[in-house]
Short mmCIF file of C-alpha atoms and ligand atoms in Angstrom, two decimals:
data_model
loop_
_atom_site.label_atom_id
_atom_site.label_comp_id
_atom_site.label_asym_id
_atom_site.label_seq_id
_atom_site.Cartn_x
_atom_site.Cartn_y
_atom_site.Cartn_z
CA GLY A 91 0.00 0.00 0.00
CA GLY A 92 0.88 3.69 -0.25
CA PRO A 93 2.26 5.76 2.62
CA ALA A 94 0.35 5.28 5.90
CA SER A 95 -1.96 2.67 4.32
CA LEU A 96 -4.08 0.37 6.49
CA SER A 97 -1.94 -2.59 5.40
CA ARG A 98 1.18 -0.88 6.78
CA PHE A 99 -0.54 -0.11 10.12
CA ARG A 100 -1.66 -3.72 10.44
CA GLY A 101 1.77 -5.00 9.42
CA ALA A 102 3.53 -2.85 12.02
CA LEU A 103 1.42 -3.84 14.99
CA VAL A 104 0.99 -7.52 14.10
CA ALA A 105 4.65 -8.12 13.24
CA ALA A 106 5.68 -6.52 16.55
CA VAL A 107 3.55 -9.09 18.43
CA LEU A 108 4.96 -11.85 16.24
CA GLY A 109 8.55 -10.83 17.01
CA ASP A 110 7.83 -10.87 20.73
CA CYS A 111 6.07 -14.25 20.60
CA VAL A 112 8.51 -16.08 18.33
CA GLY A 113 11.54 -14.37 19.88
CA GLY A 114 10.66 -15.43 23.41
CA GLU A 115 12.03 -18.90 22.69
CA PHE A 116 15.62 -17.61 22.50
CA GLU A 117 15.64 -14.62 24.87
CA GLY A 118 18.90 -14.62 26.80
CA ALA A 119 20.55 -17.33 24.66
CA GLU A 120 24.16 -16.52 23.83
CA GLU A 121 24.39 -18.40 20.58
CA VAL A 122 21.47 -19.32 18.37
CA PRO A 123 22.44 -21.27 15.24
CA MET A 124 20.27 -20.37 12.24
CA ASP A 125 19.25 -24.06 11.98
CA ARG A 126 17.55 -23.81 15.36
CA VAL A 127 15.79 -20.60 14.36
CA LEU A 128 14.49 -22.15 11.15
CA GLN A 129 13.39 -25.26 13.03
CA HIS A 130 11.46 -23.06 15.46
CA LEU A 131 9.83 -21.07 12.64
CA ASN A 132 9.06 -24.20 10.60
CA GLY A 133 7.37 -25.61 13.69
CA LEU A 134 4.83 -22.79 13.48
CA GLU A 135 3.66 -24.24 10.19
CA ASP A 136 2.67 -27.50 11.84
CA GLU A 137 -1.13 -27.43 11.72
CA SER A 138 -1.40 -29.55 14.84
CA ARG A 139 -0.20 -26.63 16.98
CA GLY A 140 -3.16 -24.84 18.54
CA ASP A 141 -4.13 -21.22 17.98
CA GLY A 142 -2.24 -18.63 20.03
CA ILE A 143 0.21 -21.20 21.31
CA LEU A 144 3.10 -18.76 21.69
CA GLN A 145 2.44 -16.33 24.52
CA TYR A 146 3.40 -12.69 24.37
CA SER A 147 5.64 -11.09 27.00
CA ASP A 148 6.03 -7.64 28.60
CA ASP A 149 6.87 -6.12 25.19
CA THR A 150 3.36 -6.76 23.88
CA ALA A 151 1.63 -6.38 27.26
CA MET A 152 2.95 -2.80 27.53
CA THR A 153 2.42 -2.03 23.83
CA ARG A 154 -1.23 -2.98 24.27
CA CYS A 155 -1.49 -0.47 27.15
CA VAL A 156 0.04 2.26 24.97
CA VAL A 157 -2.38 1.46 22.14
CA GLN A 158 -5.45 1.39 24.39
CA SER A 159 -4.45 4.63 26.06
CA LEU A 160 -3.78 6.48 22.79
CA LEU A 161 -7.08 5.24 21.35
CA THR A 162 -9.22 5.90 24.43
CA ARG A 163 -7.77 9.36 25.07
CA ALA A 164 -7.39 10.14 21.34
CA GLY A 165 -3.87 11.32 22.14
CA PHE A 166 -1.26 11.15 24.90
CA ASP A 167 -2.41 11.21 28.54
CA GLU A 168 0.35 10.28 30.98
CA GLN A 169 -2.00 9.56 33.89
CA ASP A 170 -4.11 7.18 31.84
CA MET A 171 -1.10 5.41 30.33
CA ALA A 172 0.59 5.02 33.72
CA ARG A 173 -2.59 3.56 35.23
CA ARG A 174 -2.84 1.05 32.41
CA PHE A 175 0.80 -0.09 32.86
CA ALA A 176 0.24 -0.57 36.59
CA LYS A 177 -3.06 -2.43 36.12
CA GLU A 178 -1.67 -4.70 33.43
CA TYR A 179 1.32 -5.60 35.62
CA SER A 180 -0.84 -6.32 38.67
CA HIS A 181 -3.11 -8.61 36.59
CA SER A 182 -0.28 -10.46 34.80
CA PRO A 183 3.02 -10.02 36.64
CA GLY A 184 4.55 -13.11 35.02
CA ARG A 185 5.13 -11.72 31.53
CA GLY A 186 8.92 -11.51 31.97
CA TYR A 187 9.31 -7.85 32.93
CA GLY A 188 12.74 -6.31 33.58
CA ALA A 189 14.04 -6.71 37.12
CA GLY A 190 14.06 -2.96 37.80
CA VAL A 191 10.90 -1.79 36.08
CA ILE A 192 8.62 -3.86 38.30
CA GLN A 193 9.37 -1.44 41.16
CA VAL A 194 8.12 1.43 39.02
CA LEU A 195 5.00 -0.49 38.01
CA ARG A 196 4.18 -1.22 41.67
CA LYS A 197 4.59 2.44 42.62
CA LEU A 198 2.44 3.55 39.66
CA ALA A 199 -0.43 1.55 41.16
CA SER A 200 -0.57 3.87 44.20
CA PRO A 201 -3.70 6.04 44.25
CA HIS A 202 -1.71 8.72 46.14
CA LEU A 203 0.85 9.26 43.39
CA ASN A 204 0.68 12.81 41.98
CA ASP A 205 3.70 12.84 39.66
CA VAL A 206 3.57 9.73 37.47
CA PHE A 207 7.12 10.34 36.23
CA GLN A 208 8.59 10.30 39.74
CA PRO A 209 8.95 6.49 40.25
CA ALA A 210 10.98 6.22 37.04
CA ARG A 211 13.28 9.05 38.16
CA ALA A 212 14.07 7.19 41.40
CA GLN A 213 15.39 4.10 39.55
CA PHE A 214 19.04 3.06 39.72
CA SER A 215 20.04 5.60 42.40
CA GLY A 216 18.39 8.43 40.50
CA HIS A 217 20.09 7.71 37.14
CA GLY A 218 16.96 6.14 35.67
CA SER A 219 16.76 3.00 33.54
CA PHE A 220 18.60 2.68 30.22
CA GLY A 221 16.76 -0.57 29.42
CA ASN A 222 14.86 -1.07 26.17
CA GLY A 223 11.45 -1.25 27.88
CA GLY A 224 10.47 2.20 26.56
CA ALA A 225 11.60 1.37 23.02
CA MET A 226 9.90 -2.04 22.86
CA ARG A 227 6.49 -0.34 23.23
CA ALA A 228 7.18 2.79 21.14
CA ALA A 229 5.73 1.77 17.75
CA PRO A 230 2.12 2.90 18.47
CA PHE A 231 3.28 6.53 18.80
CA ALA A 232 4.14 6.45 15.10
CA LEU A 233 0.66 5.07 14.37
CA ALA A 234 -1.18 7.71 16.42
CA PHE A 235 0.72 10.85 15.40
CA SER A 236 1.71 11.85 11.89
CA ASN A 237 3.99 14.75 12.72
CA PRO A 238 7.60 13.83 13.66
CA VAL A 239 7.65 16.60 16.30
CA ASP A 240 4.67 14.97 18.05
CA ILE A 241 6.17 11.50 17.63
CA ARG A 242 9.40 12.65 19.25
CA ARG A 243 7.61 14.43 22.09
CA TYR A 244 5.11 11.72 23.01
CA SER A 245 7.29 8.64 22.49
CA ARG A 246 9.79 10.32 24.85
CA LEU A 247 7.14 11.06 27.49
CA GLY A 248 5.58 7.61 27.11
CA ALA A 249 8.97 6.00 27.75
CA MET A 250 9.76 8.36 30.65
CA LEU A 251 6.92 6.81 32.67
CA THR A 252 9.39 3.96 33.33
CA HIS A 253 12.74 5.06 31.83
CA SER A 254 14.04 8.47 32.91
CA CYS A 255 17.59 7.99 31.56
CA SER A 256 18.02 9.51 28.08
CA LEU A 257 19.81 6.31 26.99
CA GLY A 258 16.48 4.60 27.64
CA TYR A 259 13.90 7.12 26.39
CA ASN A 260 15.91 8.23 23.35
CA GLY A 261 15.87 4.59 22.24
CA ALA A 262 12.08 4.87 22.24
CA VAL A 263 12.26 8.06 20.19
CA LEU A 264 14.56 6.36 17.67
CA GLN A 265 12.29 3.30 17.41
CA ALA A 266 9.15 5.43 16.93
CA LEU A 267 10.87 7.54 14.25
CA ALA A 268 12.06 4.40 12.43
CA VAL A 269 8.48 3.06 12.35
CA HIS A 270 7.23 6.48 11.22
CA ILE A 271 9.67 6.77 8.30
CA SER A 272 8.97 3.17 7.26
CA LEU A 273 5.20 3.79 7.43
CA GLN A 274 5.65 6.78 5.10
CA GLY A 275 7.36 4.56 2.50
CA GLY A 276 10.89 5.46 3.59
CA LEU A 277 12.12 1.91 2.89
CA ASP A 278 10.53 1.80 -0.58
CA LEU A 279 13.21 1.65 -3.24
CA PRO A 280 13.53 5.27 -4.36
CA HIS A 281 13.81 6.51 -0.74
CA ARG A 282 15.69 3.55 0.77
CA PRO A 283 19.22 4.99 0.57
CA THR A 284 18.20 8.03 2.65
CA PHE A 285 16.40 6.08 5.43
CA ILE A 286 19.37 5.88 7.79
CA ASN A 287 20.48 9.46 7.07
CA LYS A 288 17.01 10.74 8.00
CA LEU A 289 17.23 8.89 11.31
CA ILE A 290 20.72 10.25 11.95
CA SER A 291 19.68 13.83 11.32
CA GLU A 292 16.59 13.47 13.58
CA MET A 293 18.70 11.90 16.34
CA GLU A 294 21.37 14.62 16.05
CA GLU A 295 18.72 17.08 17.23
CA VAL A 296 17.34 14.70 19.86
CA GLU A 297 20.77 13.94 21.33
CA ALA A 298 21.84 17.58 21.39
CA GLU A 299 19.66 18.14 24.47
CA ASP A 300 21.46 18.83 27.78
CA ALA A 301 20.02 15.75 29.55
CA ALA A 302 21.32 13.46 26.82
CA ARG A 303 24.79 15.03 26.89
CA SER A 304 24.96 14.67 30.66
CA ASP A 305 23.72 11.02 30.72
CA SER A 306 26.29 10.13 28.06
CA ARG A 307 29.03 11.47 30.32
CA VAL A 308 27.67 9.60 33.39
CA PHE A 309 27.68 6.29 31.48
CA SER A 310 30.97 7.02 29.66
CA GLU A 311 29.30 6.90 26.27
CA SER A 312 30.26 9.12 23.34
CA GLU A 313 28.54 12.51 23.00
CA PHE A 314 25.90 11.30 20.53
CA PRO A 315 25.59 7.58 21.34
CA PHE A 316 22.56 6.68 19.21
CA CYS A 317 23.92 8.66 16.25
CA ASP A 318 27.24 6.82 16.61
CA ARG A 319 25.47 3.46 16.49
CA LEU A 320 23.46 4.55 13.45
CA HIS A 321 26.73 5.43 11.70
CA ARG A 322 27.93 1.91 12.54
CA VAL A 323 24.70 0.53 10.99
CA LYS A 324 25.52 2.52 7.87
CA ASP A 325 29.09 1.18 7.76
CA LEU A 326 27.88 -2.41 8.18
CA MET A 327 25.30 -1.87 5.42
CA GLU A 328 28.00 -0.70 3.06
CA ARG A 329 29.86 -3.98 3.64
CA ASN A 330 26.76 -5.78 2.40
CA ASN A 331 27.00 -9.59 2.34
CA SER A 332 30.33 -9.81 4.12
CA VAL A 333 29.01 -9.03 7.62
CA SER A 334 28.95 -11.89 10.12
CA ILE A 335 26.52 -12.22 13.00
CA GLU A 336 29.47 -11.96 15.43
CA GLU A 337 30.45 -8.61 13.94
CA VAL A 338 26.90 -7.29 14.20
CA ILE A 339 26.79 -8.26 17.86
CA SER A 340 30.19 -6.75 18.57
CA GLU A 341 29.48 -3.48 16.69
CA LEU A 342 25.85 -2.94 17.70
CA GLY A 343 25.06 -5.32 20.58
CA ASN A 344 22.11 -7.62 21.27
CA GLY A 345 21.44 -6.75 24.90
CA ILE A 346 18.71 -5.36 27.12
CA ALA A 347 19.96 -1.73 26.95
CA ALA A 348 18.14 0.43 24.39
CA LEU A 349 21.52 1.51 23.00
CA HIS A 350 22.46 -2.14 22.40
CA SER A 351 19.19 -3.19 20.78
CA VAL A 352 17.32 -0.41 18.91
CA PRO A 353 20.07 0.27 16.33
CA THR A 354 20.48 -3.52 16.09
CA ALA A 355 16.79 -3.93 15.25
CA ILE A 356 17.10 -1.23 12.58
CA PHE A 357 20.12 -3.07 11.11
CA CYS A 358 18.13 -6.34 11.00
CA VAL A 359 15.42 -4.67 8.89
CA LEU A 360 17.86 -3.01 6.49
CA HIS A 361 20.05 -6.12 6.11
CA CYS A 362 17.04 -8.32 5.32
CA LEU A 363 15.59 -6.09 2.60
CA GLU A 364 17.61 -8.30 0.23
CA PRO A 365 17.77 -12.13 0.11
CA ARG A 366 20.63 -13.35 2.30
CA GLU A 367 22.81 -16.42 2.34
CA GLY A 368 21.71 -18.90 5.00
CA LEU A 369 18.07 -17.80 4.87
CA PRO A 370 15.51 -19.82 2.89
CA GLU A 371 14.91 -18.54 -0.66
CA ARG A 372 11.15 -18.94 -0.15
CA TYR A 373 11.22 -16.36 2.66
CA GLY A 374 10.02 -12.85 1.95
CA GLY A 375 11.63 -9.83 3.61
CA LEU A 376 9.51 -9.94 6.75
CA GLU A 377 10.25 -13.60 7.37
CA ARG A 378 13.96 -12.93 6.78
CA THR A 379 13.87 -10.07 9.30
CA MET A 380 12.29 -12.30 11.94
CA ALA A 381 14.71 -15.18 11.40
CA TYR A 382 17.77 -12.93 11.36
CA SER A 383 16.72 -11.08 14.54
CA LEU A 384 16.35 -14.39 16.37
CA ALA A 385 19.71 -15.68 15.15
CA LEU A 386 21.48 -12.76 16.88
CA GLY A 387 20.59 -14.24 20.27
CA GLY A 388 20.50 -12.01 23.37
CA ASP A 389 17.33 -9.96 23.78
CA THR A 390 15.63 -11.76 20.91
CA ASP A 391 11.98 -11.10 21.79
CA THR A 392 12.58 -7.37 22.01
CA ILE A 393 14.89 -7.04 19.00
CA ALA A 394 12.45 -9.08 16.88
CA CYS A 395 9.51 -7.07 18.25
CA MET A 396 11.13 -3.74 17.32
CA ALA A 397 12.45 -4.99 13.96
CA GLY A 398 8.99 -6.49 13.34
CA ALA A 399 7.27 -3.12 13.81
CA ILE A 400 9.64 -1.34 11.42
CA ALA A 401 9.54 -4.15 8.84
CA GLY A 402 5.78 -4.63 9.16
CA ALA A 403 5.25 -0.92 8.44
CA HIS A 404 7.24 -1.41 5.24
CA TYR A 405 5.96 -4.75 3.90
CA GLY A 406 2.35 -4.55 5.16
CA ILE A 407 0.07 -7.23 6.57
CA ASP A 408 0.08 -9.49 3.51
CA ALA A 409 3.78 -10.24 4.01
CA ILE A 410 3.11 -11.94 7.36
CA PRO A 411 2.30 -15.65 6.98
CA GLN A 412 -1.20 -16.26 8.34
CA ILE A 413 -0.07 -19.46 9.98
CA TRP A 414 2.48 -17.46 11.99
CA GLN A 415 -0.19 -14.97 13.02
CA ARG A 416 -2.46 -17.76 14.22
CA CYS A 417 0.27 -19.12 16.49
CA CYS A 418 0.74 -15.88 18.41
CA GLU A 419 -1.33 -14.73 21.35
CA GLY A 420 -2.49 -11.17 20.80
CA ALA A 421 -1.93 -11.03 17.02
CA GLU A 422 -5.64 -10.81 16.28
CA ASP A 423 -6.15 -7.99 18.81
CA ALA A 424 -3.19 -6.15 17.32
CA ASP A 425 -4.80 -6.36 13.89
CA ILE A 426 -8.08 -4.91 15.17
CA ASN A 427 -6.27 -2.14 17.06
CA ALA A 428 -4.19 -1.27 14.01
CA GLU A 429 -7.40 -0.52 12.13
CA ARG A 430 -8.59 1.73 14.96
CA LEU A 431 -5.27 3.58 15.04
CA HIS A 432 -5.42 3.98 11.27
CA THR A 433 -8.84 5.63 11.59
CA LEU A 434 -7.61 7.92 14.39
CA TYR A 435 -4.47 8.84 12.41
CA HIS A 436 -6.42 9.84 9.33
CA GLN A 437 -9.29 11.52 11.22
CA ALA A 438 -7.76 14.58 12.78
CA PRO A 439 -4.46 15.57 14.31
CA ALA A 440 -4.29 13.87 17.72
CA GLU A 441 -3.82 16.28 20.62
CA GLY A 442 -1.50 15.64 23.53
N1 F2R B 288 13.42 -8.95 31.50
C1 F2R B 288 13.49 -9.52 30.42
N2 F2R B 288 14.19 -10.65 30.27
C2 F2R B 288 14.86 -11.27 31.37
C3 F2R B 288 14.36 -12.65 31.62
C4 F2R B 288 12.88 -12.77 31.54
C5 F2R B 288 12.52 -14.22 31.66
N3 F2R B 288 12.10 -14.72 30.39
C6 F2R B 288 11.47 -14.41 32.72
O1 F2R B 288 10.32 -14.74 32.37
O2 F2R B 288 11.81 -14.22 33.89
N4 F2R B 288 12.87 -9.04 29.31
C7 F2R B 288 12.15 -7.84 29.27
O3 F2R B 288 12.97 -6.81 29.85
C8 F2R B 288 13.49 -5.94 28.82
C9 F2R B 288 12.94 -4.57 29.07
O4 F2R B 288 13.39 -4.18 30.33
P1 F2R B 288 13.03 -2.76 30.93
O5 F2R B 288 11.58 -2.55 30.87
O6 F2R B 288 13.88 -1.76 30.30
O7 F2R B 288 13.42 -3.02 32.45
P2 F2R B 288 14.48 -2.34 33.46
O8 F2R B 288 14.46 -3.16 34.67
O9 F2R B 288 14.20 -0.90 33.58
O10 F2R B 288 15.88 -2.48 32.72
C10 F2R B 288 16.36 -3.75 32.35
C11 F2R B 288 17.70 -4.05 33.05
O11 F2R B 288 18.73 -3.22 32.53
C12 F2R B 288 19.67 -2.93 33.57
N5 F2R B 288 19.69 -1.45 33.78
C13 F2R B 288 18.83 -0.55 33.25
N6 F2R B 288 19.18 0.69 33.64
C14 F2R B 288 20.26 0.59 34.41
C15 F2R B 288 21.07 1.53 35.10
N7 F2R B 288 20.84 2.85 35.07
N8 F2R B 288 22.12 1.06 35.82
C16 F2R B 288 22.39 -0.28 35.86
N9 F2R B 288 21.65 -1.23 35.22
C17 F2R B 288 20.60 -0.80 34.51
C18 F2R B 288 19.18 -3.66 34.80
O12 F2R B 288 19.78 -4.92 34.87
C19 F2R B 288 17.70 -3.77 34.54
O13 F2R B 288 17.03 -4.79 35.25
C20 F2R B 288 13.05 -6.54 27.53
O14 F2R B 288 14.05 -7.38 27.05
C21 F2R B 288 11.85 -7.35 27.88
O15 F2R B 288 11.63 -8.40 26.97
MG1 MG B 289 9.83 -9.50 26.78
MG1 MG B 290 13.32 -8.90 25.78
#
């Protein structure tokens, strides 16, 4: 479909759920041979497996809260979103949340809390979390707001409810912008070469803020850490077929920090736009992206979830095998919600 088509909305939200569900199998694994990944994905095609057999984790649980909040409030409402995070966690605490964020989610449940950003600020001795929990749920901001200024503003605030460190919330901004550009057709062939440059120039502005400069110093990162990683993505892309999985992990990372996973997810999408050695010829680009994200090991559910959202916004819903969708808990809901977000997006500019 054309820019911001319904198919792209559905692709983004459904493929994000898929990445979380299929990636859960390997989360935390150090080495994941491609054979094992393909075996896992082939297993989804076995008709005898029941519907919704693969459960979603915190990535999807929190994304669903973001979606419901944006839809119900027709824009960003921090109180409403915070309440939904807390309620979801108290109903289903066993979805594999990060070890630190559960303290924030418990505090957000307090009826006496006035400042919903305060619990996140208290994390890690006041430094805030740099985990990828803000980024893993950032895609819906690109499906609710069409203006990049709004996307930057609200994806940042949405992440800051749990992640007050700029190395955490700027990962959410980067992920939301990547989904936005993809949704607008930024990975379609004529625009493809400028995709990464657009992200770099957006992030140069984002990372120029004082808080980002100061957090980079605290964590001994370079001045513009996300921009640096995006430059590494660009360098790896230029090397084309000669890049090994080990090099991707060593250059970009595959860990739980936003800095070590959001640029990695973006690389997965870009690398898999073309057929690749070691991946089945019958696979389309979305299937390649999923398989490749899983083969990196590490934070596989989250990297596949984020790569899924960006890739799904490019390829659209028809690129996602139906049999895969049927295996994943929450895929059907994501599809319905994508249609609602599409209506909201095209109705009127959403207010904050
Ligand atoms: N938590 C996991 N996976 C671990 C195992 C789960 C297992 N399958 C199970 O069921 O038990 N996955 C999920 O967590 C990631 C998102 O985490 P989030 O929301 O960012 O959490 P948190 O706690 O804020 O940060 C994660 C960890 O990063 C380290 N960290 C963060 N900021 C830090 C700081 N300023 N200083 C030091 N360390 C910091 C801590 O170890 C945090 O616990 C996703 O992968 C999701 O799938
Ligand atoms: Mg998870
Ligand atoms: Mg994870």
